[in-house]
């Protein structure tokens, strides 16, 4: 929708900053330290020759993509868990970038923070069996049962997942129950990526 609006505005003569990509505070300066001319040349070298539309996927959950493997692992293990009160700990193993984006915020206070909180999203997925827009309201985020379950989540970036990145952007979920049983599932390919 925003792309269409941008095109309509451009057709009416609206202009945007000319250096949004290559400018001093542009996207390229955020993503790389490489010289601007080299970045531009790299971006343009295969222009028109390669179609990346076939490499896209459907994002099934309205939150940080790096949380999706753990969310889907929750859905797999949820029927095996039994009572959520029997869970002692929940371990999420993933790669550095996912950890950095989602682990530092165990107790989100806003919808924006909740979309990037591995702790909150794992709790929602295990408790509710789904992650949807309704999970990103102030009321939903404030549910005490989410804070209680989210407090049992420990996130780690591991060599196993770092070695596979960027080819595989996955996660392993390990749930330890009071009886000592450990449930484990690795997600290496997301639903919607076919």
PDB file of C-alpha atoms in Angstrom:
ATOM      1  CA  UNK A   1       0.000   0.000   0.000  1.00  0.00           C
ATOM      2  CA  UNK A   2       2.772   2.462   0.887  1.00  0.00           C
ATOM      3  CA  UNK A   3       4.567   1.727  -2.369  1.00  0.00           C
ATOM      4  CA  UNK A   4       1.441   2.579  -4.336  1.00  0.00           C
ATOM      5  CA  UNK A   5       0.944   5.788  -2.369  1.00  0.00           C
ATOM      6  CA  UNK A   6       4.596   6.711  -2.998  1.00  0.00           C
ATOM      7  CA  UNK A   7       4.133   6.158  -6.733  1.00  0.00           C
ATOM      8  CA  UNK A   8       0.964   8.258  -6.802  1.00  0.00           C
ATOM      9  CA  UNK A   9       2.696  11.068  -4.913  1.00  0.00           C
ATOM     10  CA  UNK A  10       5.689  10.924  -7.277  1.00  0.00           C
ATOM     11  CA  UNK A  11       3.332  11.073 -10.277  1.00  0.00           C
ATOM     12  CA  UNK A  12       1.927  14.311  -8.817  1.00  0.00           C
ATOM     13  CA  UNK A  13       5.413  15.788  -8.540  1.00  0.00           C
ATOM     14  CA  UNK A  14       6.323  15.094  -4.924  1.00  0.00           C
ATOM     15  CA  UNK A  15      10.038  14.597  -4.421  1.00  0.00           C
ATOM     16  CA  UNK A  16      12.051  12.830  -1.737  1.00  0.00           C
ATOM     17  CA  UNK A  17      15.572  13.465  -0.491  1.00  0.00           C
ATOM     18  CA  UNK A  18      17.923  12.810  -3.376  1.00  0.00           C
ATOM     19  CA  UNK A  19      20.497  10.983  -1.289  1.00  0.00           C
ATOM     20  CA  UNK A  20      18.333   8.723   0.856  1.00  0.00           C
ATOM     21  CA  UNK A  21      20.501   5.754  -0.170  1.00  0.00           C
ATOM     22  CA  UNK A  22      23.984   7.154  -0.732  1.00  0.00           C
ATOM     23  CA  UNK A  23      23.904  10.311   1.405  1.00  0.00           C
ATOM     24  CA  UNK A  24      25.883  10.932   4.582  1.00  0.00           C
ATOM     25  CA  UNK A  25      23.023   9.562   6.727  1.00  0.00           C
ATOM     26  CA  UNK A  26      21.594   7.324   4.006  1.00  0.00           C
ATOM     27  CA  UNK A  27      20.903   3.620   4.038  1.00  0.00           C
ATOM     28  CA  UNK A  28      24.312   2.641   2.625  1.00  0.00           C
ATOM     29  CA  UNK A  29      26.163   4.388   5.462  1.00  0.00           C
ATOM     30  CA  UNK A  30      24.090   2.441   7.970  1.00  0.00           C
ATOM     31  CA  UNK A  31      24.658  -0.941   6.320  1.00  0.00           C
ATOM     32  CA  UNK A  32      28.312  -0.815   5.261  1.00  0.00           C
ATOM     33  CA  UNK A  33      31.610   1.010   5.571  1.00  0.00           C
ATOM     34  CA  UNK A  34      32.455   0.318   1.920  1.00  0.00           C
ATOM     35  CA  UNK A  35      33.057   3.331  -0.344  1.00  0.00           C
ATOM     36  CA  UNK A  36      29.809   4.808  -1.709  1.00  0.00           C
ATOM     37  CA  UNK A  37      30.802   4.346  -5.376  1.00  0.00           C
ATOM     38  CA  UNK A  38      31.553   0.661  -4.783  1.00  0.00           C
ATOM     39  CA  UNK A  39      28.189   0.083  -3.058  1.00  0.00           C
ATOM     40  CA  UNK A  40      26.307   1.790  -5.874  1.00  0.00           C
ATOM     41  CA  UNK A  41      28.208  -0.195  -8.515  1.00  0.00           C
ATOM     42  CA  UNK A  42      27.467  -3.447  -6.653  1.00  0.00           C
ATOM     43  CA  UNK A  43      23.773  -2.579  -6.444  1.00  0.00           C
ATOM     44  CA  UNK A  44      23.537  -1.768 -10.151  1.00  0.00           C
ATOM     45  CA  UNK A  45      25.742  -4.482 -11.685  1.00  0.00           C
ATOM     46  CA  UNK A  46      22.948  -7.049 -12.173  1.00  0.00           C
ATOM     47  CA  UNK A  47      20.073  -4.584 -12.445  1.00  0.00           C
ATOM     48  CA  UNK A  48      17.454  -6.094 -14.721  1.00  0.00           C
ATOM     49  CA  UNK A  49      19.278  -9.422 -15.047  1.00  0.00           C
ATOM     50  CA  UNK A  50      18.221 -10.961 -11.756  1.00  0.00           C
ATOM     51  CA  UNK A  51      14.653 -11.115 -10.480  1.00  0.00           C
ATOM     52  CA  UNK A  52      14.573 -11.343  -6.693  1.00  0.00           C
ATOM     53  CA  UNK A  53      10.788 -11.599  -6.426  1.00  0.00           C
ATOM     54  CA  UNK A  54      11.113 -15.389  -6.383  1.00  0.00           C
ATOM     55  CA  UNK A  55      13.368 -15.179  -3.332  1.00  0.00           C
ATOM     56  CA  UNK A  56      10.799 -13.460  -1.136  1.00  0.00           C
ATOM     57  CA  UNK A  57       8.578 -15.156   1.421  1.00  0.00           C
ATOM     58  CA  UNK A  58       5.347 -14.530   3.241  1.00  0.00           C
ATOM     59  CA  UNK A  59       5.829 -13.129   6.726  1.00  0.00           C
ATOM     60  CA  UNK A  60       3.248 -15.004   8.815  1.00  0.00           C
ATOM     61  CA  UNK A  61       3.625 -13.191  12.138  1.00  0.00           C
ATOM     62  CA  UNK A  62       3.479  -9.408  12.746  1.00  0.00           C
ATOM     63  CA  UNK A  63       6.782  -9.218  14.615  1.00  0.00           C
ATOM     64  CA  UNK A  64      10.533  -9.349  14.051  1.00  0.00           C
ATOM     65  CA  UNK A  65      11.362 -12.013  11.458  1.00  0.00           C
ATOM     66  CA  UNK A  66      14.202 -13.286  13.649  1.00  0.00           C
ATOM     67  CA  UNK A  67      11.654 -14.495  16.226  1.00  0.00           C
ATOM     68  CA  UNK A  68       9.734 -16.618  13.714  1.00  0.00           C
ATOM     69  CA  UNK A  69      11.849 -19.806  13.995  1.00  0.00           C
ATOM     70  CA  UNK A  70      11.378 -19.868  17.776  1.00  0.00           C
ATOM     71  CA  UNK A  71       7.654 -19.131  17.388  1.00  0.00           C
ATOM     72  CA  UNK A  72       7.233 -22.052  15.001  1.00  0.00           C
ATOM     73  CA  UNK A  73       9.227 -24.318  17.323  1.00  0.00           C
ATOM     74  CA  UNK A  74       6.758 -23.349  20.067  1.00  0.00           C
ATOM     75  CA  UNK A  75       3.868 -24.434  17.868  1.00  0.00           C
ATOM     76  CA  UNK A  76       5.549 -27.805  17.297  1.00  0.00           C
ATOM     77  CA  UNK A  77       6.299 -28.442  20.981  1.00  0.00           C
ATOM     78  CA  UNK A  78       3.112 -26.937  22.443  1.00  0.00           C
ATOM     79  CA  UNK A  79       1.032 -30.160  22.204  1.00  0.00           C
ATOM     80  CA  UNK A  80       3.785 -32.041  24.057  1.00  0.00           C
ATOM     81  CA  UNK A  81       4.203 -29.561  26.915  1.00  0.00           C
ATOM     82  CA  UNK A  82       1.049 -30.292  28.886  1.00  0.00           C
ATOM     83  CA  UNK A  83       0.535 -27.738  31.666  1.00  0.00           C
ATOM     84  CA  UNK A  84       2.485 -24.519  31.138  1.00  0.00           C
ATOM     85  CA  UNK A  85       3.015 -24.391  34.907  1.00  0.00           C
ATOM     86  CA  UNK A  86       5.181 -27.529  34.554  1.00  0.00           C
ATOM     87  CA  UNK A  87       7.766 -25.608  32.543  1.00  0.00           C
ATOM     88  CA  UNK A  88      10.960 -24.871  34.469  1.00  0.00           C
ATOM     89  CA  UNK A  89      12.902 -23.177  31.680  1.00  0.00           C
ATOM     90  CA  UNK A  90      12.731 -22.312  28.002  1.00  0.00           C
ATOM     91  CA  UNK A  91      15.983 -21.977  26.085  1.00  0.00           C
ATOM     92  CA  UNK A  92      16.148 -20.308  22.689  1.00  0.00           C
ATOM     93  CA  UNK A  93      19.361 -20.871  20.749  1.00  0.00           C
ATOM     94  CA  UNK A  94      19.813 -18.742  17.649  1.00  0.00           C
ATOM     95  CA  UNK A  95      22.377 -16.639  15.746  1.00  0.00           C
ATOM     96  CA  UNK A  96      24.007 -13.362  16.814  1.00  0.00           C
ATOM     97  CA  UNK A  97      21.859 -10.942  14.821  1.00  0.00           C
ATOM     98  CA  UNK A  98      18.628 -12.537  16.047  1.00  0.00           C
ATOM     99  CA  UNK A  99      19.929 -12.489  19.603  1.00  0.00           C
ATOM    100  CA  UNK A 100      20.989  -8.843  19.402  1.00  0.00           C
ATOM    101  CA  UNK A 101      17.618  -7.783  17.949  1.00  0.00           C
ATOM    102  CA  UNK A 102      15.309  -9.752  20.239  1.00  0.00           C
ATOM    103  CA  UNK A 103      16.949 -10.879  23.493  1.00  0.00           C
ATOM    104  CA  UNK A 104      17.736  -7.557  25.223  1.00  0.00           C
ATOM    105  CA  UNK A 105      14.061  -6.821  25.871  1.00  0.00           C
ATOM    106  CA  UNK A 106      12.625  -9.513  28.173  1.00  0.00           C
ATOM    107  CA  UNK A 107       9.830  -7.304  29.584  1.00  0.00           C
ATOM    108  CA  UNK A 108       8.348  -5.204  26.778  1.00  0.00           C
ATOM    109  CA  UNK A 109       6.328  -2.156  27.789  1.00  0.00           C
ATOM    110  CA  UNK A 110       4.949  -1.132  24.398  1.00  0.00           C
ATOM    111  CA  UNK A 111       3.717  -2.778  21.204  1.00  0.00           C
ATOM    112  CA  UNK A 112       6.925  -1.782  19.413  1.00  0.00           C
ATOM    113  CA  UNK A 113       9.070  -3.406  22.124  1.00  0.00           C
ATOM    114  CA  UNK A 114       6.869  -6.524  22.145  1.00  0.00           C
ATOM    115  CA  UNK A 115       7.465  -7.072  18.409  1.00  0.00           C
ATOM    116  CA  UNK A 116      11.172  -7.416  19.179  1.00  0.00           C
ATOM    117  CA  UNK A 117      11.005  -9.412  22.427  1.00  0.00           C
ATOM    118  CA  UNK A 118      11.900 -13.086  22.074  1.00  0.00           C
ATOM    119  CA  UNK A 119      10.766 -13.649  25.673  1.00  0.00           C
ATOM    120  CA  UNK A 120       7.296 -12.208  25.125  1.00  0.00           C
ATOM    121  CA  UNK A 121       6.769 -13.836  21.720  1.00  0.00           C
ATOM    122  CA  UNK A 122       7.783 -17.306  22.921  1.00  0.00           C
ATOM    123  CA  UNK A 123       5.380 -16.914  25.846  1.00  0.00           C
ATOM    124  CA  UNK A 124       2.542 -15.869  23.517  1.00  0.00           C
ATOM    125  CA  UNK A 125       3.215 -18.725  21.081  1.00  0.00           C
ATOM    126  CA  UNK A 126       3.306 -21.344  23.843  1.00  0.00           C
ATOM    127  CA  UNK A 127       0.295 -20.043  25.737  1.00  0.00           C
ATOM    128  CA  UNK A 128      -1.997 -18.993  22.879  1.00  0.00           C
ATOM    129  CA  UNK A 129      -0.836 -21.213  20.015  1.00  0.00           C
ATOM    130  CA  UNK A 130      -0.784 -18.240  17.667  1.00  0.00           C
ATOM    131  CA  UNK A 131       0.872 -14.829  17.332  1.00  0.00           C
ATOM    132  CA  UNK A 132      -1.332 -12.148  15.775  1.00  0.00           C
ATOM    133  CA  UNK A 133      -2.013  -8.427  15.769  1.00  0.00           C
ATOM    134  CA  UNK A 134      -4.120  -8.723  18.930  1.00  0.00           C
ATOM    135  CA  UNK A 135      -0.963  -9.677  20.847  1.00  0.00           C
ATOM    136  CA  UNK A 136       0.489  -6.196  20.361  1.00  0.00           C
ATOM    137  CA  UNK A 137      -1.887  -4.094  22.405  1.00  0.00           C
ATOM    138  CA  UNK A 138      -1.064  -2.547  25.773  1.00  0.00           C
ATOM    139  CA  UNK A 139      -3.626  -4.866  27.399  1.00  0.00           C
ATOM    140  CA  UNK A 140      -2.146  -8.007  25.832  1.00  0.00           C
ATOM    141  CA  UNK A 141       1.417  -7.074  26.695  1.00  0.00           C
ATOM    142  CA  UNK A 142       0.444  -6.426  30.326  1.00  0.00           C
ATOM    143  CA  UNK A 143      -0.997  -9.921  30.888  1.00  0.00           C
ATOM    144  CA  UNK A 144       0.714 -11.310  34.027  1.00  0.00           C
ATOM    145  CA  UNK A 145       0.826 -14.835  32.613  1.00  0.00           C
ATOM    146  CA  UNK A 146       2.971 -13.590  29.716  1.00  0.00           C
ATOM    147  CA  UNK A 147       5.465 -11.979  32.085  1.00  0.00           C
ATOM    148  CA  UNK A 148       5.561 -15.146  34.192  1.00  0.00           C
ATOM    149  CA  UNK A 149       6.176 -17.457  31.229  1.00  0.00           C
ATOM    150  CA  UNK A 150       8.494 -14.960  29.521  1.00  0.00           C
ATOM    151  CA  UNK A 151      10.676 -14.863  32.657  1.00  0.00           C
ATOM    152  CA  UNK A 152      11.497 -18.534  32.056  1.00  0.00           C
ATOM    153  CA  UNK A 153      12.992 -17.782  28.631  1.00  0.00           C
ATOM    154  CA  UNK A 154      16.765 -17.649  28.225  1.00  0.00           C
ATOM    155  CA  UNK A 155      18.179 -16.626  24.839  1.00  0.00           C
ATOM    156  CA  UNK A 156      21.619 -17.557  23.536  1.00  0.00           C
ATOM    157  CA  UNK A 157      23.539 -16.981  20.349  1.00  0.00           C
ATOM    158  CA  UNK A 158      25.390 -20.192  19.539  1.00  0.00           C
ATOM    159  CA  UNK A 159      28.208 -21.218  17.222  1.00  0.00           C
ATOM    160  CA  UNK A 160      25.941 -23.806  15.598  1.00  0.00           C
ATOM    161  CA  UNK A 161      23.484 -21.167  14.385  1.00  0.00           C
ATOM    162  CA  UNK A 162      26.130 -18.530  13.637  1.00  0.00           C
ATOM    163  CA  UNK A 163      27.950 -21.008  11.386  1.00  0.00           C
ATOM    164  CA  UNK A 164      24.753 -21.557   9.361  1.00  0.00           C
ATOM    165  CA  UNK A 165      23.869 -17.864   9.028  1.00  0.00           C
ATOM    166  CA  UNK A 166      22.885 -16.328   6.575  1.00  0.00           C
ATOM    167  CA  UNK A 167      21.940 -19.472   4.639  1.00  0.00           C
ATOM    168  CA  UNK A 168      19.790 -20.689   7.518  1.00  0.00           C
ATOM    169  CA  UNK A 169      18.157 -18.211   9.895  1.00  0.00           C
ATOM    170  CA  UNK A 170      16.819 -20.649  12.423  1.00  0.00           C
ATOM    171  CA  UNK A 171      16.525 -21.397  16.097  1.00  0.00           C
ATOM    172  CA  UNK A 172      16.309 -24.256  18.538  1.00  0.00           C
ATOM    173  CA  UNK A 173      13.790 -24.261  21.360  1.00  0.00           C
ATOM    174  CA  UNK A 174      14.472 -26.419  24.433  1.00  0.00           C
ATOM    175  CA  UNK A 175      11.806 -26.687  27.112  1.00  0.00           C
ATOM    176  CA  UNK A 176      12.698 -28.283  30.450  1.00  0.00           C
ATOM    177  CA  UNK A 177       9.799 -29.545  32.533  1.00  0.00           C
ATOM    178  CA  UNK A 178       9.584 -30.126  36.299  1.00  0.00           C
ATOM    179  CA  UNK A 179       9.873 -33.897  35.830  1.00  0.00           C
ATOM    180  CA  UNK A 180      13.244 -33.407  34.084  1.00  0.00           C
ATOM    181  CA  UNK A 181      11.918 -34.091  30.593  1.00  0.00           C
ATOM    182  CA  UNK A 182      13.482 -31.891  27.895  1.00  0.00           C
ATOM    183  CA  UNK A 183      11.524 -31.139  24.743  1.00  0.00           C
ATOM    184  CA  UNK A 184      13.544 -29.815  21.832  1.00  0.00           C
ATOM    185  CA  UNK A 185      12.840 -28.654  18.310  1.00  0.00           C
ATOM    186  CA  UNK A 186      14.991 -26.957  15.656  1.00  0.00           C
ATOM    187  CA  UNK A 187      13.396 -24.775  12.999  1.00  0.00           C
ATOM    188  CA  UNK A 188      15.559 -24.325   9.911  1.00  0.00           C
ATOM    189  CA  UNK A 189      12.888 -23.389   7.356  1.00  0.00           C
ATOM    190  CA  UNK A 190       9.871 -21.230   8.065  1.00  0.00           C
ATOM    191  CA  UNK A 191       6.331 -21.790   6.921  1.00  0.00           C
ATOM    192  CA  UNK A 192       5.632 -19.479   4.003  1.00  0.00           C
ATOM    193  CA  UNK A 193       9.118 -19.839   2.509  1.00  0.00           C
ATOM    194  CA  UNK A 194       8.186 -22.346  -0.190  1.00  0.00           C
TER     195      UNK A 194
END
